[in-house]
PDB file of C-alpha atoms in Angstrom:
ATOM      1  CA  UNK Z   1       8.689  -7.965  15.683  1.00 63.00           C
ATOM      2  CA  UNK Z   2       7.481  -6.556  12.393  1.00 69.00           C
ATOM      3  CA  UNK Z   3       3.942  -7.058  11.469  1.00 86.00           C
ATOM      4  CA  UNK Z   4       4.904  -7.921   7.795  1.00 91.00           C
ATOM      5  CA  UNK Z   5       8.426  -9.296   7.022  1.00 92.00           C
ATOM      6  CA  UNK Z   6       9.709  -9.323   3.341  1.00 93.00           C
ATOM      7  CA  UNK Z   7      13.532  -9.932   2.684  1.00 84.00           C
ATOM      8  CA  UNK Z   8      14.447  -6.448   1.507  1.00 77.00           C
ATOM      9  CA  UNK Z   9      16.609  -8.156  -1.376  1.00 79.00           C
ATOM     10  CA  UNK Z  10      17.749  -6.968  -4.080  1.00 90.00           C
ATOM     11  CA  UNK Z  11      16.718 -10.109  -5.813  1.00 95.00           C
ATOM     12  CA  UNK Z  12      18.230 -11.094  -9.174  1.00 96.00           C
ATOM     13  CA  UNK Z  13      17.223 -13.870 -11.314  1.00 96.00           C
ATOM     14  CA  UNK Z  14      18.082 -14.402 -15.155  1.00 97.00           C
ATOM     15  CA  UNK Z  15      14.950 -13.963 -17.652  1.00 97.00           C
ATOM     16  CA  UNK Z  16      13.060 -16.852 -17.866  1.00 97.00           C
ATOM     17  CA  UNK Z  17      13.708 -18.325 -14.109  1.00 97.00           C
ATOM     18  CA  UNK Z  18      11.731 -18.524 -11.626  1.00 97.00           C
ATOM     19  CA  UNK Z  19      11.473 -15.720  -8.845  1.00 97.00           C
ATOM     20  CA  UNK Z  20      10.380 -16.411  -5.049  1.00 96.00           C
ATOM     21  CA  UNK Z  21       9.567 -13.893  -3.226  1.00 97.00           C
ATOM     22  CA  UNK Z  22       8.674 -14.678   0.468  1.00 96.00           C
ATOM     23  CA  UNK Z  23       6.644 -13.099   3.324  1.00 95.00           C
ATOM     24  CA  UNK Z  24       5.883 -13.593   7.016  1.00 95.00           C
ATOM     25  CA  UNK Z  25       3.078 -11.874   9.347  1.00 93.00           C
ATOM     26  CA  UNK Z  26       2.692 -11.623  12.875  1.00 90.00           C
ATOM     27  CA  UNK Z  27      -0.824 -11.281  13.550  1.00 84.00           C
ATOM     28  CA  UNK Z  28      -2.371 -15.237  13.761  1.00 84.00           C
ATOM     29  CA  UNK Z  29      -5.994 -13.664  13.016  1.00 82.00           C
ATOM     30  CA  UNK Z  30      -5.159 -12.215   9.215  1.00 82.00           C
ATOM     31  CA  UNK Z  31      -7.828 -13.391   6.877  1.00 82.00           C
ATOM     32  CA  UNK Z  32      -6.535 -11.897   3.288  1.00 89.00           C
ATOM     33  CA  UNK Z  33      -3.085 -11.453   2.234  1.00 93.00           C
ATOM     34  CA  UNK Z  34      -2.320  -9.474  -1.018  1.00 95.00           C
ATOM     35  CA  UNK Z  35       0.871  -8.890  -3.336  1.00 97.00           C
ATOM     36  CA  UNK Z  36       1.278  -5.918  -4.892  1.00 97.00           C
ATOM     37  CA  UNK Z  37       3.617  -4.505  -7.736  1.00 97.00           C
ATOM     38  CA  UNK Z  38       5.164  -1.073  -7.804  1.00 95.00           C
ATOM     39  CA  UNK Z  39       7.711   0.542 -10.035  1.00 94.00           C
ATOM     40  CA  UNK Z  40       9.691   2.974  -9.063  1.00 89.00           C
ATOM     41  CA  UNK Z  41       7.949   6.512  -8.852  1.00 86.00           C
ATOM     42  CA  UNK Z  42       4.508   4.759  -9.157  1.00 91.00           C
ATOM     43  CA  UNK Z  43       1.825   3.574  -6.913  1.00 94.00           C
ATOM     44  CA  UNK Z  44       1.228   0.523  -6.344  1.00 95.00           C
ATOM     45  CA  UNK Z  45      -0.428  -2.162  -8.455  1.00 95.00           C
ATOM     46  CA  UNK Z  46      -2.662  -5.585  -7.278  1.00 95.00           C
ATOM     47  CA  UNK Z  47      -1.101  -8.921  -8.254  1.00 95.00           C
ATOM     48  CA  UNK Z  48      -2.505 -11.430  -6.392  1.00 95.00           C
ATOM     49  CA  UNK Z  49      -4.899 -11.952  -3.544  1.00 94.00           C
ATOM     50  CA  UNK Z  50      -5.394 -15.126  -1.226  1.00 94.00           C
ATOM     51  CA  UNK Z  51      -7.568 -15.991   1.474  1.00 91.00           C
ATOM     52  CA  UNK Z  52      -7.435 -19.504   1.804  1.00 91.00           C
ATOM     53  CA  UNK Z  53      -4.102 -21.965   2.717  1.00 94.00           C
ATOM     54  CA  UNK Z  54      -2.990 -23.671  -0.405  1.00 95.00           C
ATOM     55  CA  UNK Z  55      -1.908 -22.012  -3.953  1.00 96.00           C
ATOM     56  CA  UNK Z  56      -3.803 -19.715  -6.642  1.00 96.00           C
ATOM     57  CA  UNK Z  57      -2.445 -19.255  -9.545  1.00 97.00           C
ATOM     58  CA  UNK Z  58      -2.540 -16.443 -12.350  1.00 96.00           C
ATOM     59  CA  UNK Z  59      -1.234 -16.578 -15.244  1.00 96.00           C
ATOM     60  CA  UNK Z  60       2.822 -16.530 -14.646  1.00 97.00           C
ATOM     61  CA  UNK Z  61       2.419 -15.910 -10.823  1.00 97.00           C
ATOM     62  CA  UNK Z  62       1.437 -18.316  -8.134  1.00 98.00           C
ATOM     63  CA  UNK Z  63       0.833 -17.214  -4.334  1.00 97.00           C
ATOM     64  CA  UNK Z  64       1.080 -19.895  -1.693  1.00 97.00           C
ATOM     65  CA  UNK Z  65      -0.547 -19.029   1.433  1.00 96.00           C
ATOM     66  CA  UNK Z  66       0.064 -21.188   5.049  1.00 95.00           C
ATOM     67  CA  UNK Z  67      -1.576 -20.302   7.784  1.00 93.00           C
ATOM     68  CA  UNK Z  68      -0.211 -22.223  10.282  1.00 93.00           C
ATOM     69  CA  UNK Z  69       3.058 -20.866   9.636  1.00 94.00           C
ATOM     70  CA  UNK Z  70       2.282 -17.403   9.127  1.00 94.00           C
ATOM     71  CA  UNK Z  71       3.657 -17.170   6.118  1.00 94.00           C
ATOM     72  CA  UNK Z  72       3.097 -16.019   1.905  1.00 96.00           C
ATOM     73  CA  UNK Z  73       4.814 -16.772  -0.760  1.00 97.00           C
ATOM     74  CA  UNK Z  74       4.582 -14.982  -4.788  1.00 97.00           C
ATOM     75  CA  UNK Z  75       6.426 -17.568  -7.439  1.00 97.00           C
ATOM     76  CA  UNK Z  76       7.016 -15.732 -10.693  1.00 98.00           C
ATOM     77  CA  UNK Z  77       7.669 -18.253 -13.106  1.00 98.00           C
ATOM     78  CA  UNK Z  78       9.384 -17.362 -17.302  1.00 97.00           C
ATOM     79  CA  UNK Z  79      10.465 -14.264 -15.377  1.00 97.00           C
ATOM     80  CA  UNK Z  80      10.789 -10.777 -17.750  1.00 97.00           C
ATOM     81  CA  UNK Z  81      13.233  -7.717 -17.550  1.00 96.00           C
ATOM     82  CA  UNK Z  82       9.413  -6.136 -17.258  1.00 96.00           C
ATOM     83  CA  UNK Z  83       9.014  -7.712 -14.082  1.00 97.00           C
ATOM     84  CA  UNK Z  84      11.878  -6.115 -12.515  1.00 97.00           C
ATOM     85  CA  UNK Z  85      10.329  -4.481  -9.468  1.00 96.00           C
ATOM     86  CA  UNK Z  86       9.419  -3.757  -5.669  1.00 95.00           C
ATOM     87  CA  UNK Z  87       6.997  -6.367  -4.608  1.00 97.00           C
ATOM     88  CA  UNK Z  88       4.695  -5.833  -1.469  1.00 96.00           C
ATOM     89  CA  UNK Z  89       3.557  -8.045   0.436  1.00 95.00           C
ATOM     90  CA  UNK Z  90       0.205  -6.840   2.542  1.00 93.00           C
ATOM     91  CA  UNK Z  91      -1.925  -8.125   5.047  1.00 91.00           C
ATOM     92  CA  UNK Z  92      -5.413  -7.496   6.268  1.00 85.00           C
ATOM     93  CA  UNK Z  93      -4.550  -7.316  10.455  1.00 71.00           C
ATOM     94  CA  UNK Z  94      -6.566  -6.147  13.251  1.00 61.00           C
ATOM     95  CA  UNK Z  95      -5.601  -2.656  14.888  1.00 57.00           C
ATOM     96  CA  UNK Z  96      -7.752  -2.538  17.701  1.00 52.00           C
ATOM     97  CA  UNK Z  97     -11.491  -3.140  16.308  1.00 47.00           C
ATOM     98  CA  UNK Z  98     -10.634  -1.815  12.490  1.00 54.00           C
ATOM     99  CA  UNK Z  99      -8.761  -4.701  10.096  1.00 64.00           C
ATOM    100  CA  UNK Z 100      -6.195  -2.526   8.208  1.00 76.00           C
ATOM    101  CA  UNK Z 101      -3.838  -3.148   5.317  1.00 83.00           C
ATOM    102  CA  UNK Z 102      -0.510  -3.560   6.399  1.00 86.00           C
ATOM    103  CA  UNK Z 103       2.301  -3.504   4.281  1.00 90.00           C
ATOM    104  CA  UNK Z 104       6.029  -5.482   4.102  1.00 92.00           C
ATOM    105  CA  UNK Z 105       8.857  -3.206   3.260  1.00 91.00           C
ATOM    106  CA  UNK Z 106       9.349  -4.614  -0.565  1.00 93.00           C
ATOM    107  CA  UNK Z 107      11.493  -6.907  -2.337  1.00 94.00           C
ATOM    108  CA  UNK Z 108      13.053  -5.297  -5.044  1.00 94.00           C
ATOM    109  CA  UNK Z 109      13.231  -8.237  -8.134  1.00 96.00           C
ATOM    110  CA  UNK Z 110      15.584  -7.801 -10.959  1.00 96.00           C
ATOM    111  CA  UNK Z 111      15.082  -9.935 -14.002  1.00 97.00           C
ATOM    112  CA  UNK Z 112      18.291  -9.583 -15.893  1.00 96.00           C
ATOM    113  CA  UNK Z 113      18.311 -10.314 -19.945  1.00 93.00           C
TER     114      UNK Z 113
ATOM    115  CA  UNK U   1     -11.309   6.933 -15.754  1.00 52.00           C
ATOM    116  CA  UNK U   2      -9.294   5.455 -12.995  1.00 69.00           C
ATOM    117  CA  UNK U   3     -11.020   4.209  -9.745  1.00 94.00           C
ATOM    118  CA  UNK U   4      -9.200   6.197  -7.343  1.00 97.00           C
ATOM    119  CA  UNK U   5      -8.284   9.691  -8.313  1.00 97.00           C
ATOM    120  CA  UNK U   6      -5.873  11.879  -6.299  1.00 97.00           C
ATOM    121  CA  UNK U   7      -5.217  15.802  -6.990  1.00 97.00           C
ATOM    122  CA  UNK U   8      -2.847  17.468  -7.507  1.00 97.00           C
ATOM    123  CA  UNK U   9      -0.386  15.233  -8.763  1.00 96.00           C
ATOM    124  CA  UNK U  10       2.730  17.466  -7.421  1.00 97.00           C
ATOM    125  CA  UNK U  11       2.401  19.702  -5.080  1.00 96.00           C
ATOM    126  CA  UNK U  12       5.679  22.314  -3.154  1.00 96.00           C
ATOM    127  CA  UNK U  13       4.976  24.192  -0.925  1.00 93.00           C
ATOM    128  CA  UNK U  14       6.968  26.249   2.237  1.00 91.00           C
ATOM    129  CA  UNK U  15       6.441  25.200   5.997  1.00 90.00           C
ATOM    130  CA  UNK U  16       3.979  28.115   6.585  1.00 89.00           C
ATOM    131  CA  UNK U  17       1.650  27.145   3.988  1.00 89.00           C
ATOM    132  CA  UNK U  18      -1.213  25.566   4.482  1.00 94.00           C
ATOM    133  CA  UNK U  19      -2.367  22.756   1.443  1.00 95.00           C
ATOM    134  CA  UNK U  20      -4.979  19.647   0.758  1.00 97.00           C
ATOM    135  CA  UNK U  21      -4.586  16.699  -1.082  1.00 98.00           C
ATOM    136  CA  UNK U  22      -7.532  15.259  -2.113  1.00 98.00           C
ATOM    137  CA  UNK U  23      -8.569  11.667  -3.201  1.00 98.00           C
ATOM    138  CA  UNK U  24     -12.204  10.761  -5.036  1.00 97.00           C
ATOM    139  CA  UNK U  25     -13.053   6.845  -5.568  1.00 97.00           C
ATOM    140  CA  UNK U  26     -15.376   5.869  -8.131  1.00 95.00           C
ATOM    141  CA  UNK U  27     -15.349   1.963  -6.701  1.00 95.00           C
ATOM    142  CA  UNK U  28     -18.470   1.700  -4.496  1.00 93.00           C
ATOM    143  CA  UNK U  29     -15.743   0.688  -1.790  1.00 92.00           C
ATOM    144  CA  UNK U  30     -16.298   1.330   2.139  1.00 89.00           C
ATOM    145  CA  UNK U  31     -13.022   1.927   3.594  1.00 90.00           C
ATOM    146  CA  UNK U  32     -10.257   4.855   2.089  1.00 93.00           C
ATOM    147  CA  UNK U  33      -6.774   5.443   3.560  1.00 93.00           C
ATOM    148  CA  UNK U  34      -3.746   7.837   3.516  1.00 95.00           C
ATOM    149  CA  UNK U  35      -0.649   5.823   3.247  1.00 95.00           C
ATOM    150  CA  UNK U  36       3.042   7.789   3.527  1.00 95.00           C
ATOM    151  CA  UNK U  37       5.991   6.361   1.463  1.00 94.00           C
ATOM    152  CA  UNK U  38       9.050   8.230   2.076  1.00 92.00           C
ATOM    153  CA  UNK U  39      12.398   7.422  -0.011  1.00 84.00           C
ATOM    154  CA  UNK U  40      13.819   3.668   0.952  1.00 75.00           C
ATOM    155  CA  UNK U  41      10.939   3.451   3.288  1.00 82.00           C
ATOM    156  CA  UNK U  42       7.935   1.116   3.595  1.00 82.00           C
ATOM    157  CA  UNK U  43       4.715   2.314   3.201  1.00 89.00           C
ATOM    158  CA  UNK U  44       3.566   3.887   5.961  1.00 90.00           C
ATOM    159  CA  UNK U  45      -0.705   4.147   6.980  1.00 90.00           C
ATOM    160  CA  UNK U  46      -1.218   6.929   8.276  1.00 93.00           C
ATOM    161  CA  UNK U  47      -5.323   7.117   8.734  1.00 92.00           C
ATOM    162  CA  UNK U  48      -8.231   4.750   7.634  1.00 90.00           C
ATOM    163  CA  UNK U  49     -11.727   5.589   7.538  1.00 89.00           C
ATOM    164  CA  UNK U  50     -13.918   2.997   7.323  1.00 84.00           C
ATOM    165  CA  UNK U  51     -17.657   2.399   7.738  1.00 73.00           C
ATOM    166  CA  UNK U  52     -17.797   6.045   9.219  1.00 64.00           C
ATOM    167  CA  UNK U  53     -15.366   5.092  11.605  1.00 77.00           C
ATOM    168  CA  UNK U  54     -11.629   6.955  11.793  1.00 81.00           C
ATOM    169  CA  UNK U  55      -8.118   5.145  12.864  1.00 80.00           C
ATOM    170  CA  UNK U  56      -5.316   6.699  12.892  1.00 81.00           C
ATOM    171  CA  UNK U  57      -1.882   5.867  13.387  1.00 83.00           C
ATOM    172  CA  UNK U  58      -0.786   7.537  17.040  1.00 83.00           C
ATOM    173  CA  UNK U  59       3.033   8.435  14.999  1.00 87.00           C
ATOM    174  CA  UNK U  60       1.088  10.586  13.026  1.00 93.00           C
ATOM    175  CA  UNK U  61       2.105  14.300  13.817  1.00 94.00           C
ATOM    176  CA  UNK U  62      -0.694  16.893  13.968  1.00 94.00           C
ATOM    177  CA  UNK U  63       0.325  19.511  10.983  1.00 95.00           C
ATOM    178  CA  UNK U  64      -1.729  16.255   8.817  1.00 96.00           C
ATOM    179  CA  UNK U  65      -5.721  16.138   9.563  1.00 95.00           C
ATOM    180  CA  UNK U  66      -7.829  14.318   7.618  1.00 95.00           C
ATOM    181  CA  UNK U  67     -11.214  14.460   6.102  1.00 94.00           C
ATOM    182  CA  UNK U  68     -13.983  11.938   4.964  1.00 93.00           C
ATOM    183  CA  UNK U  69     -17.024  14.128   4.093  1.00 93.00           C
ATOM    184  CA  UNK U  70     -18.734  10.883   2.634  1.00 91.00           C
ATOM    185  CA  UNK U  71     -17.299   7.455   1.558  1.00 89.00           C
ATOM    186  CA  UNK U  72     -16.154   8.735  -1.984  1.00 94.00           C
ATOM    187  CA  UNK U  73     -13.692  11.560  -0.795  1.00 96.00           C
ATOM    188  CA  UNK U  74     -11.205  12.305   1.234  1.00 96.00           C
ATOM    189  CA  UNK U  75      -9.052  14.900   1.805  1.00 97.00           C
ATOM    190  CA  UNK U  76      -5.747  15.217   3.791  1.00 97.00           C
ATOM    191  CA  UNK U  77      -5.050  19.368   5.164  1.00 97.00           C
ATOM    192  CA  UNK U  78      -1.446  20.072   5.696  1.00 96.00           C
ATOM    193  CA  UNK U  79      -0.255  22.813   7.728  1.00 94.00           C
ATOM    194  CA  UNK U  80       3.171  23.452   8.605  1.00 94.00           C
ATOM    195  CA  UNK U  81       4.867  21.283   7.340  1.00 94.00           C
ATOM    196  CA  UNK U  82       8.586  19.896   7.456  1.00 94.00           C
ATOM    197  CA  UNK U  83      11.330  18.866   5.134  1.00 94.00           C
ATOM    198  CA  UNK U  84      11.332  15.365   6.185  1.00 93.00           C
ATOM    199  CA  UNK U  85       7.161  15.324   5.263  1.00 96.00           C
ATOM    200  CA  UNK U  86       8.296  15.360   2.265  1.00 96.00           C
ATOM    201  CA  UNK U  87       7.270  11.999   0.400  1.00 96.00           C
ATOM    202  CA  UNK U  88       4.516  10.440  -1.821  1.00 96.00           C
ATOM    203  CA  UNK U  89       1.621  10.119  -0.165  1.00 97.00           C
ATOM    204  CA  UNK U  90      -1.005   7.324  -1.606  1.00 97.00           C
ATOM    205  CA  UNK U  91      -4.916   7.363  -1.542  1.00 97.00           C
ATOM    206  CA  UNK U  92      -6.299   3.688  -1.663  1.00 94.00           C
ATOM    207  CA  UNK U  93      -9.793   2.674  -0.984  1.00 93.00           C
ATOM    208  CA  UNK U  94     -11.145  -1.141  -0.450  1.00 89.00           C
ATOM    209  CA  UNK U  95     -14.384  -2.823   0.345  1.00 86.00           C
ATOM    210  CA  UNK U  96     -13.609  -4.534   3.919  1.00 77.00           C
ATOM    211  CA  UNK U  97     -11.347  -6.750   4.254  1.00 72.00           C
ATOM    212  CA  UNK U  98     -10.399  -7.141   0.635  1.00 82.00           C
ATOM    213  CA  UNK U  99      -7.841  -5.834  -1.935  1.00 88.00           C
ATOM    214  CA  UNK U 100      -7.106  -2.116  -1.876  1.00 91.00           C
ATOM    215  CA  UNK U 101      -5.987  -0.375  -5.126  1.00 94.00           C
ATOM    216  CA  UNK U 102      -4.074   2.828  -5.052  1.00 96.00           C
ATOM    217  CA  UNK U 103      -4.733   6.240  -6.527  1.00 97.00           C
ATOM    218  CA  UNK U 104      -1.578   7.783  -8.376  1.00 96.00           C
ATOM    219  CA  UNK U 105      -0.182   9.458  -5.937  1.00 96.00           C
ATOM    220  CA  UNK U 106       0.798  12.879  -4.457  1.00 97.00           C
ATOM    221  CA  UNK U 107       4.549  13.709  -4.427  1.00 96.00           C
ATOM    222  CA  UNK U 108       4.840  16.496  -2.077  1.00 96.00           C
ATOM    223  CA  UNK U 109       7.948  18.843  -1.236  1.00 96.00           C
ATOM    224  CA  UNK U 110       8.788  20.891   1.336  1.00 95.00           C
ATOM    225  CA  UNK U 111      10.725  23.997   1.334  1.00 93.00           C
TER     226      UNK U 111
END
């Protein structure tokens, strides 16, 4: 099993829909989960970060974080042809006595006009 | 001036050369890492230092060493190289268990 599982997509939504983008980790013991933005030929770029179960919301973006079920969500809502990206979904997990970031493979949004 | 920094920006080189890539973070963070992202592929972590202390990632082929003089640098030597090594390879820092952010990047080829 993957530490970090992200559907690989493509995901397409019209402009001003909502996008979900989901994410499931392995490792029970995670404390912080991020989301992270990257266009192509870039590095990556911090969205979002949550460390408790419940929601936090940002401006247009909401992460949903639950614990018990291992799993993190990223809600995009009035979605814009400059959100078309790959979203990453990371976790803080233990490797032996170091907690490392650990990535998902991307979901690559499109946000069509 | 961007928190993490990574030189060169491009680099080629042949398989008998011998290059660094280096990364400087001006964030106050404890922990740096060297992260792999090949075409289509995840990101890959290759090595972490953190508090002083090194982890590594046992897929990790010898011909990459890295190098933490202090918590503000590091630098990842390169010696002979492949084709498939070729990638972008990403400097991040964080403090502890919190958010990383990402220097620019190195795109490297091989030839």
């Amino acid at each position: 099993q993957k530490e970090v599982e992200q559907n690989s997509g493509p995901l397409s939504v019209p402009e001003g829909a909502i996008a979900s983008l989901n994410c499931t980790y392995s490792d029970r013991v995670s404390q912080s989960f991020f989301w992270y933005r990257q266009y192509s030929g870039k590095s990556p770029e911090l969205i979002m970060s949550i460390y408790s179960n419940g929601d936090k919301e940002d401006g247009r973006f909401t992460a949903q974080l639950n614990k018990a079920s291992q799993y993190v969500s990223l809600l995009i809502r009035d979605s814009q042809p400059s959100d078309s990206a790959t979203y990453l979904c990371a976790v803080n997990a233990a490797k032996g006595s170091a907690r490392q970031l650990t990535f998902g493979s991307g979901t690559q949004l499109t946000v069509l006009p | 001036e961007t928190g993490v920094t990574q030189t060169p920006r491009h680099l080629v080189m042949g398989m008998t050369n011998k290059k660094s890539l280096k990364c400087e973070q001006h964030l106050g963070h404890n922990a740096m890492y060297w992260y792999k992202q090949s075409a289509k592929k995840p990101l890959e972590l290759m090595f972490v230092y953190s508090l002083e202390e090194r982890v590594e990632n046992n897929s990790v082929p010898s011909r990459f060493s890295p190098e933490c003089p202090n918590s503000s640098h590091l630098f990842l030597h390169l010696h002979t190289l492949q084709p498939e090594d070729s990638a972008l390879y990403l400097c991040a820092s964080s403090q502890s268990n919190t958010e990383a952010f990402f220097g620019q990047g190195t795109r490297l080829t091989v030839v």
